[in-house]
Amino acid sequence: MSSMLSKTNILSRASLRFLVPRSVVRQGITRSLPSQTTYIYRSYTQQQAPPRMNSQEKIPKFDISKLSKAEIQRLRDFKHQEDTKMKNRTIALYFSSMAVLFLGLSYAAVPIYRALCARTGFGGIPITDRRKFTDDKLIPVDTEKRIKISFTSEVSQILPWKFVPQQREVYVLPGETALAFYKAKNHSDKDIIGMATYSISPGEAAQYFNKIQCFCFEEQKLAAGEEIDMPVFFFIDPDFASDPAMRNIDDIILHYTFFKAHYGDGSAVSDAAATVAPGSVLVKNPDDDDE
C-alpha cells in the first residue's frame, strides 16, 4: 500500500513538472506545490525569460571584430542613410527659413527703399523729410546764380491718361521756394486710379531737392473725362551752393511717371479709399458745359 502511494506521489510530481504553466510559476502560485517542483520551474523560467538589465551591471562592449564584412557594410550603409536624412532635414529647414525671410523682405523692401531715398536723396529721389524744412533752409541765397528746374512727364502705356507739366521750366535760387503744376486728364469712359513716381536728374543733386508738397506715391482717382491740376511745392537746399560737386550743375530735371493702380479683383477703389493730393485744383470737365 505504501509503495502504491509513493508511486502516485512520484507521478503527480512528474506531471506537475510538465503541466504547470510558466505564467503560474512566475506569479508565485507554485509555492503551494512541492519545493522540488517549484525549484525546477523557477530555474526553467529564468532560463527562458528575456534577460533583465540591472542598473548596476555594465553594458558589455560591442566587439565589431566578430562581425562579418557584409554586416559591417550594412552598418555603414545604415549610418550613411541616417546622416543623409539628418543633413537633408537641416538643408530643408535652412532654405525654408531663408524663403520666409526673403518673402518678408520683399514686402518691406519698397517702403524701406522709399523712406531711405526720401531721407537721403539716394537714387535720384528728392528729399521729403519735413525735419529738414527749417527756417534757415528757406532763406534765398541772393549771391548765387539761379538754377534751372525743368519738368518732364511720362505715362504708362496701359493708362489712358494725358499727363503733362503746365510749365516747362522755372528758375530758382538756393533756399527759394517754388510752385509748379502738372495737368492730368482721363481720356477713357471709366473711372481710373493712377499713381505717380518721380526722380531727379542728375542723381547727385537729389539730396538738395526738397519737396514740401507733391502728389507722388498717392492714389489719384480720375473719373471718366475728368481733368485736374496737381501741384508740386519745392525748394533747393542752400547747401547746394557750397558743395563743390554741384559747381557745374545748372540744370535739374524733375521727372514724373504715372502708372495704373492694379487691384486683385480689378475693381476701382471707392472715393473714401482714393486720395487726391492736397491743394489739387479740380478743372471742370468741358463736356459738362454742353449739358
Short mmCIF file of C-alpha atoms in Angstrom, two decimals:
data_model
loop_
_atom_site.label_atom_id
_atom_site.label_comp_id
_atom_site.label_asym_id
_atom_site.label_seq_id
_atom_site.Cartn_x
_atom_site.Cartn_y
_atom_site.Cartn_z
CA MET A 1 0.00 0.00 0.00
CA SER A 2 2.80 2.38 0.87
CA SER A 3 4.58 1.55 -2.39
CA MET A 4 1.49 2.46 -4.36
CA LEU A 5 1.22 5.82 -2.58
CA SER A 6 4.84 6.58 -3.25
CA LYS A 7 4.39 5.79 -6.94
CA THR A 8 1.36 8.09 -7.03
CA ASN A 9 3.34 10.94 -5.48
CA ILE A 10 6.15 10.45 -7.97
CA LEU A 11 3.71 10.52 -10.90
CA SER A 12 1.93 13.58 -9.55
CA ARG A 13 5.24 15.39 -9.17
CA ALA A 14 6.32 14.38 -12.66
CA SER A 15 3.02 15.50 -14.14
CA LEU A 16 3.28 18.83 -12.33
CA ARG A 17 6.66 19.44 -13.84
CA PHE A 18 5.12 19.43 -17.31
CA LEU A 19 1.59 20.71 -16.64
CA VAL A 20 2.18 23.80 -14.53
CA PRO A 21 2.43 26.80 -16.92
CA ARG A 22 5.32 29.23 -16.69
CA SER A 23 2.96 32.15 -16.00
CA VAL A 24 1.77 30.37 -12.87
CA VAL A 25 5.31 29.83 -11.72
CA ARG A 26 6.23 33.49 -12.37
CA GLN A 27 3.26 34.69 -10.36
CA GLY A 28 4.36 32.65 -7.34
CA ILE A 29 1.35 30.34 -7.26
CA THR A 30 3.58 27.27 -7.22
CA ARG A 31 4.60 28.00 -3.65
CA SER A 32 1.89 25.57 -2.55
CA LEU A 33 3.44 22.88 -4.72
CA PRO A 34 6.30 20.65 -3.59
CA SER A 35 9.56 22.52 -3.22
CA GLN A 36 11.38 20.39 -5.78
CA THR A 37 8.79 21.13 -8.46
CA THR A 38 8.92 24.85 -7.66
CA TYR A 39 12.69 24.90 -7.95
CA ILE A 40 12.62 23.11 -11.32
CA TYR A 41 10.10 25.55 -12.84
CA ARG A 42 11.85 28.55 -11.36
CA SER A 43 15.13 27.52 -12.96
CA TYR A 44 13.40 26.82 -16.26
CA THR A 45 11.60 30.15 -16.42
CA GLN A 46 14.77 32.06 -15.55
CA GLN A 47 16.47 30.40 -18.49
CA GLN A 48 13.62 31.06 -20.93
CA ALA A 49 12.59 34.55 -19.84
CA PRO A 50 14.29 37.54 -21.55
CA PRO A 51 17.20 38.94 -19.55
CA ARG A 52 16.58 42.00 -17.41
CA MET A 53 19.28 44.66 -17.24
CA ASN A 54 20.37 45.50 -13.75
CA SER A 55 21.23 49.16 -13.17
CA GLN A 56 24.49 48.11 -11.54
CA GLU A 57 25.51 45.82 -14.34
CA LYS A 58 27.83 47.19 -17.00
CA ILE A 59 26.74 47.11 -20.61
CA PRO A 60 29.05 44.79 -22.47
CA LYS A 61 31.18 46.41 -25.15
CA PHE A 62 30.32 45.69 -28.74
CA ASP A 63 33.11 43.82 -30.47
CA ILE A 64 32.99 44.78 -34.14
CA SER A 65 35.71 42.28 -34.97
CA LYS A 66 33.19 39.47 -34.57
CA LEU A 67 31.01 40.84 -37.37
CA SER A 68 31.27 39.70 -40.94
CA LYS A 69 32.14 42.03 -43.80
CA ALA A 70 28.53 42.01 -45.00
CA GLU A 71 27.25 43.02 -41.56
CA ILE A 72 29.84 45.78 -41.28
CA GLN A 73 28.83 47.08 -44.71
CA ARG A 74 25.15 47.08 -43.70
CA LEU A 75 26.02 49.08 -40.59
CA ARG A 76 27.95 51.58 -42.67
CA ASP A 77 25.09 51.91 -45.15
CA PHE A 78 22.61 52.43 -42.33
CA LYS A 79 24.77 55.12 -40.74
CA HIS A 80 25.22 56.82 -44.11
CA GLN A 81 21.45 56.84 -44.68
CA GLU A 82 20.78 58.34 -41.25
CA ASP A 83 23.44 61.02 -41.77
CA THR A 84 21.97 61.84 -45.18
CA LYS A 85 18.46 62.15 -43.74
CA MET A 86 19.69 64.47 -41.00
CA LYS A 87 21.61 66.58 -43.50
CA ASN A 88 18.58 66.82 -45.80
CA ARG A 89 16.38 67.92 -42.90
CA THR A 90 18.88 70.61 -41.95
CA ILE A 91 19.14 71.88 -45.54
CA ALA A 92 15.34 71.90 -45.96
CA LEU A 93 14.91 73.83 -42.71
CA TYR A 94 17.61 76.31 -43.74
CA PHE A 95 16.12 77.02 -47.16
CA SER A 96 12.59 77.25 -45.73
CA SER A 97 13.78 79.85 -43.24
CA MET A 98 15.57 81.78 -45.98
CA ALA A 99 12.46 81.69 -48.17
CA VAL A 100 10.31 83.11 -45.37
CA LEU A 101 12.95 85.76 -44.65
CA PHE A 102 13.23 86.88 -48.28
CA LEU A 103 9.45 86.88 -48.66
CA GLY A 104 9.16 89.25 -45.73
CA LEU A 105 11.96 91.43 -47.05
CA SER A 106 10.32 91.60 -50.48
CA TYR A 107 7.17 93.09 -48.94
CA ALA A 108 9.14 95.54 -46.82
CA ALA A 109 11.75 96.46 -49.45
CA VAL A 110 9.67 99.03 -51.34
CA PRO A 111 8.56 101.17 -48.36
CA ILE A 112 12.01 100.90 -46.77
CA TYR A 113 13.67 101.97 -50.02
CA ARG A 114 11.28 104.91 -50.42
CA ALA A 115 11.84 106.03 -46.84
CA LEU A 116 15.62 105.80 -47.28
CA CYS A 117 15.58 107.73 -50.53
CA ALA A 118 13.22 110.36 -49.13
CA ARG A 119 15.63 110.97 -46.24
CA THR A 120 18.93 110.89 -48.10
CA GLY A 121 18.06 111.73 -51.71
CA PHE A 122 19.61 108.44 -52.83
CA GLY A 123 18.74 107.10 -56.27
CA GLY A 124 17.58 110.42 -57.65
CA ILE A 125 14.65 110.64 -55.22
CA PRO A 126 14.01 114.15 -53.85
CA ILE A 127 14.12 114.60 -50.10
CA THR A 128 10.70 114.79 -48.42
CA ASP A 129 11.80 114.59 -44.77
CA ARG A 130 9.97 117.54 -43.17
CA ARG A 131 12.52 117.79 -40.37
CA LYS A 132 14.85 119.33 -42.92
CA PHE A 133 12.36 122.11 -43.71
CA THR A 134 13.70 124.53 -41.09
CA ASP A 135 13.55 128.32 -41.34
CA ASP A 136 17.26 128.67 -42.09
CA LYS A 137 16.82 126.40 -45.12
CA LEU A 138 14.12 128.64 -46.61
CA ILE A 139 16.23 131.78 -46.93
CA PRO A 140 17.15 132.51 -50.58
CA VAL A 141 20.87 132.88 -51.28
CA ASP A 142 20.88 136.05 -53.41
CA THR A 143 24.61 135.88 -54.09
CA GLU A 144 24.32 132.64 -56.06
CA LYS A 145 23.14 132.04 -59.60
CA ARG A 146 19.66 130.77 -60.31
CA ILE A 147 19.17 127.11 -61.03
CA LYS A 148 17.04 125.95 -63.95
CA ILE A 149 14.41 123.38 -62.94
CA SER A 150 12.96 121.51 -65.93
CA PHE A 151 9.78 119.42 -65.75
CA THR A 152 9.12 116.27 -67.77
CA SER A 153 6.44 113.59 -67.67
CA GLU A 154 5.63 110.10 -68.85
CA VAL A 155 2.52 107.87 -68.80
CA SER A 156 2.31 104.09 -68.74
CA GLN A 157 1.05 102.51 -71.97
CA ILE A 158 -1.89 100.87 -70.21
CA LEU A 159 -3.03 104.12 -68.60
CA PRO A 160 -5.32 106.15 -70.93
CA TRP A 161 -4.36 109.48 -69.38
CA LYS A 162 -2.76 112.63 -70.63
CA PHE A 163 -0.22 113.89 -68.13
CA VAL A 164 1.93 116.94 -68.89
CA PRO A 165 3.64 119.77 -66.96
CA GLN A 166 1.95 123.17 -67.20
CA GLN A 167 5.34 124.90 -67.31
CA ARG A 168 8.46 123.60 -68.96
CA GLU A 169 10.94 125.21 -66.58
CA VAL A 170 11.41 127.62 -63.70
CA TYR A 171 14.49 129.38 -62.30
CA VAL A 172 15.05 129.40 -58.54
CA LEU A 173 17.75 130.43 -56.09
CA PRO A 174 19.04 128.02 -53.43
CA GLY A 175 16.68 128.36 -50.46
CA GLU A 176 13.86 129.85 -52.57
CA THR A 177 10.52 128.04 -52.65
CA ALA A 178 8.73 127.45 -55.95
CA LEU A 179 5.34 126.11 -57.02
CA ALA A 180 4.75 124.16 -60.24
CA PHE A 181 1.77 122.28 -61.67
CA TYR A 182 1.14 119.16 -63.71
CA LYS A 183 -2.12 118.52 -65.56
CA ALA A 184 -3.71 115.07 -65.80
CA LYS A 185 -6.79 114.08 -67.80
CA ASN A 186 -8.61 110.76 -68.07
CA HIS A 187 -9.46 110.11 -71.73
CA SER A 188 -11.35 106.87 -71.08
CA ASP A 189 -15.05 106.33 -70.33
CA LYS A 190 -14.29 104.68 -66.96
CA ASP A 191 -13.06 105.86 -63.60
CA ILE A 192 -9.37 105.03 -63.25
CA ILE A 193 -6.92 105.25 -60.36
CA GLY A 194 -3.30 106.05 -61.09
CA MET A 195 -0.15 106.53 -59.06
CA ALA A 196 2.92 108.62 -59.86
CA THR A 197 6.62 108.08 -59.18
CA TYR A 198 9.36 110.63 -59.67
CA SER A 199 13.10 111.08 -60.00
CA ILE A 200 15.73 113.80 -60.19
CA SER A 201 18.44 114.14 -62.80
CA PRO A 202 21.35 114.37 -62.24
CA GLY A 203 21.05 111.97 -59.31
CA GLU A 204 23.70 113.67 -57.17
CA ALA A 205 21.51 116.79 -56.99
CA ALA A 206 18.59 114.88 -55.45
CA GLN A 207 19.98 115.30 -51.93
CA TYR A 208 19.41 119.06 -52.25
CA PHE A 209 15.98 118.88 -53.92
CA ASN A 210 13.38 119.12 -51.14
CA LYS A 211 9.68 118.60 -51.86
CA ILE A 212 7.29 120.22 -49.42
CA GLN A 213 4.16 119.00 -51.19
CA CYS A 214 3.55 116.72 -54.15
CA PHE A 215 1.16 114.07 -55.46
CA CYS A 216 3.69 111.25 -55.80
CA PHE A 217 3.02 107.79 -54.36
CA GLU A 218 -0.60 108.71 -53.67
CA GLU A 219 -3.59 107.17 -55.43
CA GLN A 220 -5.17 109.67 -57.80
CA LYS A 221 -8.69 108.81 -58.95
CA LEU A 222 -9.94 110.47 -62.10
CA ALA A 223 -13.49 109.98 -63.30
CA ALA A 224 -14.22 109.44 -66.98
CA GLY A 225 -13.16 112.59 -68.84
CA GLU A 226 -12.02 114.33 -65.64
CA GLU A 227 -9.06 116.72 -65.62
CA ILE A 228 -7.15 118.03 -62.58
CA ASP A 229 -4.11 120.16 -61.81
CA MET A 230 -1.56 118.63 -59.44
CA PRO A 231 0.82 120.95 -57.53
CA VAL A 232 4.49 120.47 -56.70
CA PHE A 233 5.88 122.73 -53.96
CA PHE A 234 9.66 122.51 -53.56
CA PHE A 235 12.93 124.31 -52.82
CA ILE A 236 16.66 123.77 -53.32
CA ASP A 237 18.72 123.41 -50.14
CA PRO A 238 21.07 126.40 -49.62
CA ASP A 239 23.93 123.94 -49.07
CA PHE A 240 23.73 123.29 -52.81
CA ALA A 241 25.70 126.49 -53.39
CA SER A 242 28.59 125.50 -51.08
CA ASP A 243 29.02 121.96 -52.40
CA PRO A 244 31.97 121.76 -54.85
CA ALA A 245 30.36 118.75 -56.55
CA MET A 246 27.39 120.95 -57.57
CA ARG A 247 29.52 123.71 -59.04
CA ASN A 248 28.94 122.68 -62.66
CA ILE A 249 25.27 121.76 -62.28
CA ASP A 250 23.00 124.48 -63.63
CA ASP A 251 20.01 122.40 -64.74
CA ILE A 252 17.95 119.95 -62.67
CA ILE A 253 15.21 117.81 -64.22
CA LEU A 254 12.16 116.68 -62.23
CA HIS A 255 10.55 113.72 -63.99
CA TYR A 256 7.19 112.12 -63.15
CA THR A 257 5.79 108.82 -64.43
CA PHE A 258 2.14 107.84 -63.94
CA PHE A 259 1.14 104.19 -63.68
CA LYS A 260 -2.22 102.49 -63.46
CA ALA A 261 -3.03 101.18 -59.98
CA HIS A 262 -3.89 97.47 -60.07
CA TYR A 263 -6.18 95.60 -57.71
CA GLY A 264 -6.82 91.91 -57.19
CA ASP A 265 -10.46 91.98 -58.23
CA GLY A 266 -9.94 94.56 -60.98
CA SER A 267 -12.48 96.95 -59.46
CA ALA A 268 -11.96 100.63 -58.72
CA VAL A 269 -11.39 101.86 -55.20
CA SER A 270 -14.16 103.88 -53.61
CA ASP A 271 -13.86 107.62 -53.13
CA ALA A 272 -13.05 107.12 -49.46
CA ALA A 273 -10.10 104.88 -50.29
CA ALA A 274 -8.69 107.01 -53.08
CA THR A 275 -6.64 110.07 -52.17
CA VAL A 276 -6.47 113.28 -54.12
CA ALA A 277 -3.35 115.31 -53.48
CA PRO A 278 -3.93 118.20 -51.07
CA GLY A 279 -4.21 121.52 -52.88
CA SER A 280 -5.11 119.96 -56.23
CA VAL A 281 -7.21 122.24 -58.41
CA LEU A 282 -10.14 120.47 -60.00
CA VAL A 283 -10.72 121.64 -63.57
CA LYS A 284 -14.31 121.32 -64.72
CA ASN A 285 -14.91 118.83 -67.49
CA PRO A 286 -15.59 120.79 -70.73
CA ASP A 287 -18.23 118.25 -71.71
CA ASP A 288 -20.34 119.30 -68.71
CA ASP A 289 -20.81 122.78 -70.20
CA ASP A 290 -22.71 121.33 -73.14
CA GLU A 291 -25.24 119.82 -70.80
#
